[in-house]
Short mmCIF file of C-alpha atoms and ligand atoms in Angstrom, two decimals:
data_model
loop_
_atom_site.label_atom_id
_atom_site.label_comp_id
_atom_site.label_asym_id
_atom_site.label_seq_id
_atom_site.Cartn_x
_atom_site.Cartn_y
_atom_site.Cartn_z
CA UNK Y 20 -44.01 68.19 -21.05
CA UNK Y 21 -46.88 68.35 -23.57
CA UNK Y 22 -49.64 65.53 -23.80
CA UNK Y 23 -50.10 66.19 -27.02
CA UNK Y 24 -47.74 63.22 -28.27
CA UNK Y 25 -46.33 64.50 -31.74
CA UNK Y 26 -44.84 67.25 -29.68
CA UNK Y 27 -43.18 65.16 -27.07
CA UNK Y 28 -40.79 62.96 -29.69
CA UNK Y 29 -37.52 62.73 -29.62
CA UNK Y 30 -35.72 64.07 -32.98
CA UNK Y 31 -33.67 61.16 -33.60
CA UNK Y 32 -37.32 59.05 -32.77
CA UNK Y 33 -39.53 61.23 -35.28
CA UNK Y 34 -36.31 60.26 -37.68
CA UNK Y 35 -36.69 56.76 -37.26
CA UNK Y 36 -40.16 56.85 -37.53
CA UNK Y 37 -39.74 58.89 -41.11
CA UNK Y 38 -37.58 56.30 -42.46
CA UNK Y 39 -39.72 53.50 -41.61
CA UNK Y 40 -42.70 54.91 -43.44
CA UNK Y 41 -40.48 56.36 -46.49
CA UNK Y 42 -39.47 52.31 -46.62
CA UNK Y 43 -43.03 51.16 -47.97
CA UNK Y 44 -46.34 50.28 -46.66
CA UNK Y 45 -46.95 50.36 -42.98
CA UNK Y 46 -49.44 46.96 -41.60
CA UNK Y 47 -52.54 48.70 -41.23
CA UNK Y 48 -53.22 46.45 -38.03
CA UNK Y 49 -50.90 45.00 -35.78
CA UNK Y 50 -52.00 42.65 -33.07
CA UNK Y 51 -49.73 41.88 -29.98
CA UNK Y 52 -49.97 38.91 -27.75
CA UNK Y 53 -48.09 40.24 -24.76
CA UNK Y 54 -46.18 37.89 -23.13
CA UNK Y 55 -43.51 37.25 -20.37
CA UNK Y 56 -44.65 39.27 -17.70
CA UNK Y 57 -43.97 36.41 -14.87
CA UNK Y 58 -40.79 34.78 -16.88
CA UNK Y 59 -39.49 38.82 -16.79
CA UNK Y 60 -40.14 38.90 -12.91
CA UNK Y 61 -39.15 35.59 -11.41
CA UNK Y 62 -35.72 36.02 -13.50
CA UNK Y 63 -35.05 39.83 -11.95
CA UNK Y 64 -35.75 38.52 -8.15
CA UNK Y 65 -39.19 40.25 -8.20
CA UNK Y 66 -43.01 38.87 -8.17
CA UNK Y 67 -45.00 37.75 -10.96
CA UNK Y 68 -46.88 41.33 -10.04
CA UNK Y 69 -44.26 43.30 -10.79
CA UNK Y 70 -44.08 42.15 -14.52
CA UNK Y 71 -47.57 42.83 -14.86
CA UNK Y 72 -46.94 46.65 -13.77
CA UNK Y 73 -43.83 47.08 -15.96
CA UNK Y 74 -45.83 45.18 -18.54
CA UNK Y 75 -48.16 48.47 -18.36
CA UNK Y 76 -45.38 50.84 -19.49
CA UNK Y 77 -44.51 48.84 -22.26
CA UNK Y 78 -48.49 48.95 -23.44
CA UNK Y 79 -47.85 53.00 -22.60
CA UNK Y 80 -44.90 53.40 -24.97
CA UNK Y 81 -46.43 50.72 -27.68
CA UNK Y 82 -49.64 52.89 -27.71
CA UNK Y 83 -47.86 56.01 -28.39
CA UNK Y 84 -45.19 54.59 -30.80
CA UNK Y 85 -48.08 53.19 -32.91
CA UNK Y 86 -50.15 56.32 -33.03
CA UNK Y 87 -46.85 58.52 -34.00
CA UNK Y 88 -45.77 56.19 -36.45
CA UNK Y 89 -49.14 56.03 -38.69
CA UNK Y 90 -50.29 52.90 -37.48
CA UNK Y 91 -54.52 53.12 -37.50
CA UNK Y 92 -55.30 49.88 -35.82
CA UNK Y 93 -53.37 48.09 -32.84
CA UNK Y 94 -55.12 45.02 -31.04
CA UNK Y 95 -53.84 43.73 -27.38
CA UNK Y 96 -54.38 40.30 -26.19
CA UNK Y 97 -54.57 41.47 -22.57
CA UNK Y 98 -57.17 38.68 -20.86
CA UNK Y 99 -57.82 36.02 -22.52
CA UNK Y 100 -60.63 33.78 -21.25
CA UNK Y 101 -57.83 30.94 -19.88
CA UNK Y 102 -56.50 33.36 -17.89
CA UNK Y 103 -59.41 33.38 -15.40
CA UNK Y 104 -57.90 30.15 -14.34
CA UNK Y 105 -55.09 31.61 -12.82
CA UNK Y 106 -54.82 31.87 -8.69
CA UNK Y 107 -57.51 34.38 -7.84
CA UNK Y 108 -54.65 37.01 -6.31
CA UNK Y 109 -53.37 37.30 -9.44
CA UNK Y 110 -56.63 38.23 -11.48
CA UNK Y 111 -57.03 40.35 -8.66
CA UNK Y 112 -53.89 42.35 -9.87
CA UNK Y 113 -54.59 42.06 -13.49
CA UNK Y 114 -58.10 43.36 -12.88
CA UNK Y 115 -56.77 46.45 -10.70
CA UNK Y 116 -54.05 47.59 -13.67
CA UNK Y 117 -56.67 47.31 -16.51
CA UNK Y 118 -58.87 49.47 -13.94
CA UNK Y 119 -55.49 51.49 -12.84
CA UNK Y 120 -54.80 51.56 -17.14
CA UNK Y 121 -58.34 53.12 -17.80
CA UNK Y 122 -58.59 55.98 -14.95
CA UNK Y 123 -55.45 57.26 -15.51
CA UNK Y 124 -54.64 56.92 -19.71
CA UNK Y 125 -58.01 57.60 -20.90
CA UNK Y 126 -57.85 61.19 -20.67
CA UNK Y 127 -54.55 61.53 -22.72
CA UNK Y 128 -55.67 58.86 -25.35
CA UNK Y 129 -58.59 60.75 -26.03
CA UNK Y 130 -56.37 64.27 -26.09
CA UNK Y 131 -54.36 62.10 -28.95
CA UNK Y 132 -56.64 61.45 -31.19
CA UNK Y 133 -56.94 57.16 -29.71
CA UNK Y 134 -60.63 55.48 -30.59
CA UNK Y 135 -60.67 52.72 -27.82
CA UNK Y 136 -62.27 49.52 -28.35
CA UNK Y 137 -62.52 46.54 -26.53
CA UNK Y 138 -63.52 43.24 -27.45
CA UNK Y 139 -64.40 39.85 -25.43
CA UNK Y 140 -66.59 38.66 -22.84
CA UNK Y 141 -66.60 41.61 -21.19
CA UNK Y 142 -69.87 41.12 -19.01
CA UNK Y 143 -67.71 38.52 -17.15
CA UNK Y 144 -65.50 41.67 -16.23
CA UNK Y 145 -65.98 43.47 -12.83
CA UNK Y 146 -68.42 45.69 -12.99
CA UNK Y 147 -66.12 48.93 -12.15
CA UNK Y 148 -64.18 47.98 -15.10
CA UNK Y 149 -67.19 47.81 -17.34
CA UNK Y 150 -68.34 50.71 -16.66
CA UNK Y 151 -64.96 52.35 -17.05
CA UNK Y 152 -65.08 50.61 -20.68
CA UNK Y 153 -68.52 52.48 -21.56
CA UNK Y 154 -67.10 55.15 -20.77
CA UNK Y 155 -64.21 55.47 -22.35
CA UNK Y 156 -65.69 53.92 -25.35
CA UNK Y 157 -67.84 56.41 -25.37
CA UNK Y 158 -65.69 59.48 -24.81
CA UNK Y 159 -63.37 58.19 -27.62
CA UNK Y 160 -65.63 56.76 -30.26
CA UNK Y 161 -65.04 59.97 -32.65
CA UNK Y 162 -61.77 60.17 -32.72
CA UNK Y 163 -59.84 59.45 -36.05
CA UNK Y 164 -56.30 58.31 -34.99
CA UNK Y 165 -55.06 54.86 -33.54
CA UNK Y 166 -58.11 52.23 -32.98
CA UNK Y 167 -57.01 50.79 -29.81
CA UNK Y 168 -58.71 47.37 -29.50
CA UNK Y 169 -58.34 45.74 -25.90
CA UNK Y 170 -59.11 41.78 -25.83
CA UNK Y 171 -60.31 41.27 -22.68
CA UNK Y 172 -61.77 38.10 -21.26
CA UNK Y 173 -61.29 37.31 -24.95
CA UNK Y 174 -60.73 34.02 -26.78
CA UNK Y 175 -60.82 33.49 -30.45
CA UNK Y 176 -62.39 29.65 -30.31
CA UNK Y 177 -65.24 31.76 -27.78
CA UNK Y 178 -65.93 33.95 -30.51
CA UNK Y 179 -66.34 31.91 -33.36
CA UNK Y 180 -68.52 29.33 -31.32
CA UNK Y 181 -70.46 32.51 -30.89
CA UNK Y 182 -70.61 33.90 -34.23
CA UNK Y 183 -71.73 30.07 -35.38
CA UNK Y 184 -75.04 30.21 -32.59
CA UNK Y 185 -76.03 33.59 -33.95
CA UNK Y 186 -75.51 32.84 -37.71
CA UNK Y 187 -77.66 29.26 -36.49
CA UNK Y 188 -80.70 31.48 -35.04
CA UNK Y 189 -80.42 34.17 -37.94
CA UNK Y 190 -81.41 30.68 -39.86
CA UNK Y 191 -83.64 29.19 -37.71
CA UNK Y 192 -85.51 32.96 -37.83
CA UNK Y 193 -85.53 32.98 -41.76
CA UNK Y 194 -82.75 35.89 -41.75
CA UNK Y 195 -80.36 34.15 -43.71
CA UNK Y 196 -80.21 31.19 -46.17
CA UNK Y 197 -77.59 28.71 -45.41
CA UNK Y 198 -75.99 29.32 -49.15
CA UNK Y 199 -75.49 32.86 -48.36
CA UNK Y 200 -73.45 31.98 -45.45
CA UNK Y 201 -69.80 33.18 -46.95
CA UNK Y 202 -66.21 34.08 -45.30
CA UNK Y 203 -67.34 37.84 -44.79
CA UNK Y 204 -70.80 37.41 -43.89
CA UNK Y 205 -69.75 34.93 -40.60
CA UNK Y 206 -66.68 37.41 -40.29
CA UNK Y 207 -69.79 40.01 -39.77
CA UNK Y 208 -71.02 37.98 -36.66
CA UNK Y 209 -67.48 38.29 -35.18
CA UNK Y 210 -66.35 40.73 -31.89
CA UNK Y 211 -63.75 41.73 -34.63
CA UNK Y 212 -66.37 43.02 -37.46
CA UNK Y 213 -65.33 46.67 -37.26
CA UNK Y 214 -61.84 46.16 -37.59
CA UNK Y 215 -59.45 44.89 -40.41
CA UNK Y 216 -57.74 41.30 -40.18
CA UNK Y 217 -54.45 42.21 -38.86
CA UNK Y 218 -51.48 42.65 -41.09
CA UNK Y 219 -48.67 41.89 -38.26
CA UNK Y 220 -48.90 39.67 -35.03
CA UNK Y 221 -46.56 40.14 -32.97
CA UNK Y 222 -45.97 37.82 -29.74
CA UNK Y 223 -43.12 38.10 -27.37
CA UNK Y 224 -41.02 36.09 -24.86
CA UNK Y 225 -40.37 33.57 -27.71
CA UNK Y 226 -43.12 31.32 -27.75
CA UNK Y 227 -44.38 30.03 -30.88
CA UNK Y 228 -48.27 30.16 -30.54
CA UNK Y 229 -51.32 31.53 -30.82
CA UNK Y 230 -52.82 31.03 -27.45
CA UNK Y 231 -56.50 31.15 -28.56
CA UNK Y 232 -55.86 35.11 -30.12
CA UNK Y 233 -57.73 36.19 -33.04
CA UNK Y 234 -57.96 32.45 -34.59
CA UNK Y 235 -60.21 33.71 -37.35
CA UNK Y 236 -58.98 37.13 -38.47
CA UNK Y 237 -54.74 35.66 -38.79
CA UNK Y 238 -55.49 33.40 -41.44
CA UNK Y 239 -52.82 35.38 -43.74
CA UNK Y 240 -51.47 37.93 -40.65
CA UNK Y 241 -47.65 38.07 -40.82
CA UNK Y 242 -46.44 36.45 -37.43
CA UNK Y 243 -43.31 37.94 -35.75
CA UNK Y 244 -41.88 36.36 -32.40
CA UNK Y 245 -39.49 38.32 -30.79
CA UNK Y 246 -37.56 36.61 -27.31
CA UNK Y 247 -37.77 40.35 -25.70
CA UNK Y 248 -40.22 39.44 -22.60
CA UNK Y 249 -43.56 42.23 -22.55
CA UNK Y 250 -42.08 44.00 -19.58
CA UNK Y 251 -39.21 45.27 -21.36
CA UNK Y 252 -40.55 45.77 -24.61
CA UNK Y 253 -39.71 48.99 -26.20
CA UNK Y 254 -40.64 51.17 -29.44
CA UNK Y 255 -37.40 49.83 -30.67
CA UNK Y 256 -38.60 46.57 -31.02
CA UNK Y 257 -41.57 47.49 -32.78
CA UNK Y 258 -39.76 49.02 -35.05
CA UNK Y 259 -37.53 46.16 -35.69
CA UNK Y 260 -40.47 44.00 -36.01
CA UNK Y 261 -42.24 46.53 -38.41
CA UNK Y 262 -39.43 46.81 -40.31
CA UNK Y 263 -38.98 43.26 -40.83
CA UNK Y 264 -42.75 42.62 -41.58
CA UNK Y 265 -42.28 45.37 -44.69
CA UNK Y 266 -39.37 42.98 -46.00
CA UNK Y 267 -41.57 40.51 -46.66
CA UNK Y 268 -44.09 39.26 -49.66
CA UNK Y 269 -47.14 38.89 -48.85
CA UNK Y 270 -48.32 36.73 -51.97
CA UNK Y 271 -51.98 35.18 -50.08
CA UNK Y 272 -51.87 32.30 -51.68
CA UNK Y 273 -50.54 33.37 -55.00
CA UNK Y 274 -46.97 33.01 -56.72
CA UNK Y 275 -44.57 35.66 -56.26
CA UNK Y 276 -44.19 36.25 -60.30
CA UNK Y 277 -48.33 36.88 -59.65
CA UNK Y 278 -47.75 39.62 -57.20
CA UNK Y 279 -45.07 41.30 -59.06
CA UNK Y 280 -46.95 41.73 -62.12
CA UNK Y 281 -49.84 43.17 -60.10
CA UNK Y 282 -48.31 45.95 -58.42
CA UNK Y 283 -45.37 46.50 -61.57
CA UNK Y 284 -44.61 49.78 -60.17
CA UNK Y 285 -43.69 49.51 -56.33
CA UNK Y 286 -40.50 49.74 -57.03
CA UNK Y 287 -40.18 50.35 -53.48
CA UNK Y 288 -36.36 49.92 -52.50
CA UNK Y 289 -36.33 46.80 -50.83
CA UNK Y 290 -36.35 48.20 -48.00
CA UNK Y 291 -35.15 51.26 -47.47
CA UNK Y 292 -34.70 51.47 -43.72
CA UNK Y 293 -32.94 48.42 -44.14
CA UNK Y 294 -30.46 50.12 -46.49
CA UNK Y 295 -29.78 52.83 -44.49
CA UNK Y 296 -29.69 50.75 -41.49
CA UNK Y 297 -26.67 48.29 -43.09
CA UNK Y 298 -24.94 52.03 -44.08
CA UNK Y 299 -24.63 52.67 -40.49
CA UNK Y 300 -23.55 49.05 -39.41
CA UNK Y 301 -21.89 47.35 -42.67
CA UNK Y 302 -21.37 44.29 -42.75
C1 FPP Q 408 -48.73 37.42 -20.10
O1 FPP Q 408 -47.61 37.24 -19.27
C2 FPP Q 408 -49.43 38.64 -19.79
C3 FPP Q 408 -50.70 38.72 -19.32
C4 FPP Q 408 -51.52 37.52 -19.04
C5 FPP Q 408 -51.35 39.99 -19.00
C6 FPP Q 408 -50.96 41.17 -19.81
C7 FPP Q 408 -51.35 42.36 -19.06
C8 FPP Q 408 -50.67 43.52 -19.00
C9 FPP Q 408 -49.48 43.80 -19.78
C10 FPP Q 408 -51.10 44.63 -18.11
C11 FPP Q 408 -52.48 45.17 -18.33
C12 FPP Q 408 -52.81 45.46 -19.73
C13 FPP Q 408 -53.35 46.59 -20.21
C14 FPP Q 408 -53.76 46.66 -21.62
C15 FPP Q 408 -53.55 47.80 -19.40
P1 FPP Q 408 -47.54 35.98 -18.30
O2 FPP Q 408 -48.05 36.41 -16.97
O3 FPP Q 408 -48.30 34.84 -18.91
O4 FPP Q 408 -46.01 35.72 -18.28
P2 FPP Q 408 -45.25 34.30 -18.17
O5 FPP Q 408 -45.63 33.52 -19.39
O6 FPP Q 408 -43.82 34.68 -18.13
O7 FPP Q 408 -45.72 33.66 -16.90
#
């Protein structure tokens, strides 16, 4: 099979994928907060472990659904900071699959076109997997497809606490003038300043928060929660959450009669996968 992932997709896939983007404007970034590893585990007679390894062939298939589709940025809350509080064996595991993740993936990400990024506290990672990080950071940082952002040992409160020390010495040294402090110049002293706000946040298993995940940049992200635990979570469910996220109005604060008379020609069908999706299944 080829490696070269627009040549390994399934007809009635690439189809799907057609009529999502004929159906109006793709999010530019979607975010995931990947969730329900253990809960997907425990409930199949298996150890908390084994969620976190199927959890890695749903970030496999998400990856490569993303890039196919169009998508140019896709962030993954993979660590977050909390999580070093969990019983060492288990870190242990989640440090081996990132490590596992990077030695064997990197190759074809870079062979498709993937930028990888990775954003966090990442000298509190091991050092193997730092290095693996350069690395691939390196190798990748040309490439014009899919930005794949990894938070690792990543919290959003961590980052802005950060952002507000450096914007304090940039004072202190006479950089910057208090009055010039505005939303996009502290969003400059963010991990996230090279990548757009995202567009879509998606966070499965069902649970209806933000754990500490890009706190800052989601001010006006679309949040989807799907019940679908990580481990089993599919292309198909992006879709259905991509689908549903270009249903909606995004109006940022302003009324809907405001939006409509800004963009008078979108005329885009409602939604057109939508359409054809209720011809196959009518109601
Ligand atoms: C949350 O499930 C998931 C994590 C804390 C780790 C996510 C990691 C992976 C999917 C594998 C490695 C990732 C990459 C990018 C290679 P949970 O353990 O909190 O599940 P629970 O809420 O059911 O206990």
């Amino acid at each position: 099979m080829s490696r070269n992932w627009l040549e390994n997709q399934t007809t009635i896939d690439k189809n799907t994928q057609d009529t999502i983007r004929m159906s109006g404007i793709l999010p530019r970034h979607i975010a995931i907060i990947m969730d329900g590893n253990g809960r997907w585990a425990v409930e199949d007679g298996k150890n908390r472990t084994a969620g976190h390894e199927e959890g890695i062939n749903s970030v496999r298939d998400i990856v490569k659904a993303s890039s196919q589709l169009g998508i140019q940025f896709l962030t993954l809350y993979a660590f977050s900071i909390e999580n070093w509080k969990r019983p060492r064996t288990e870190v242990n595991i989640l440090m081996k699959l990132l490590e596992f993740y990077l030695k064997h993936e990197i190759e074809e990400l870079h062979h498709n076109n993937v930028r990888l990024l990775a954003i966090g506290k990442l000298n509190s990672l091991p050092k193997s997997i730092q290095k693996l990080l350069l690395y691939s950071i390196d190798l990748t940082k040309d490439n014009t497809g899919l930005t794949l952002t990894l938070a690792l040992s990543y919290s959003g409160r961590w980052d802005i606490v950060k952002a507000v020390q450096m914007v304090a010495l940039d004072v202190r040294r006479g950089k910057l003038s208090p009055e010039d402090i505005t939303e996009e110049r502290f969003a400059s002293y963010l991990v996230t300043h090279n990548i757009p706000d995202p567009d879509l946040l998606i966070r499965t298993s069902g649970e209806m928060r933000l754990s500490n995940f890009l706190l800052w940049e989601t001010a006006y992200s679309e949040i989807f929660i799907t019940d679908r635990y990580w481990p089993a979570y599919r292309r198909e469910d992006l879709y259905i959450a991509v689908n549903n996220y270009m249903c909606r109005e995004r109006r940022f604060g302003k009324t809907s009669a405001q939006i409509l008379t800004e963009q008078p020609d979108t005329n885009s069908p409602k939604n057109y996968f939508q359409r054809v999706m209720d011809a196959f299944n009518p109601r």
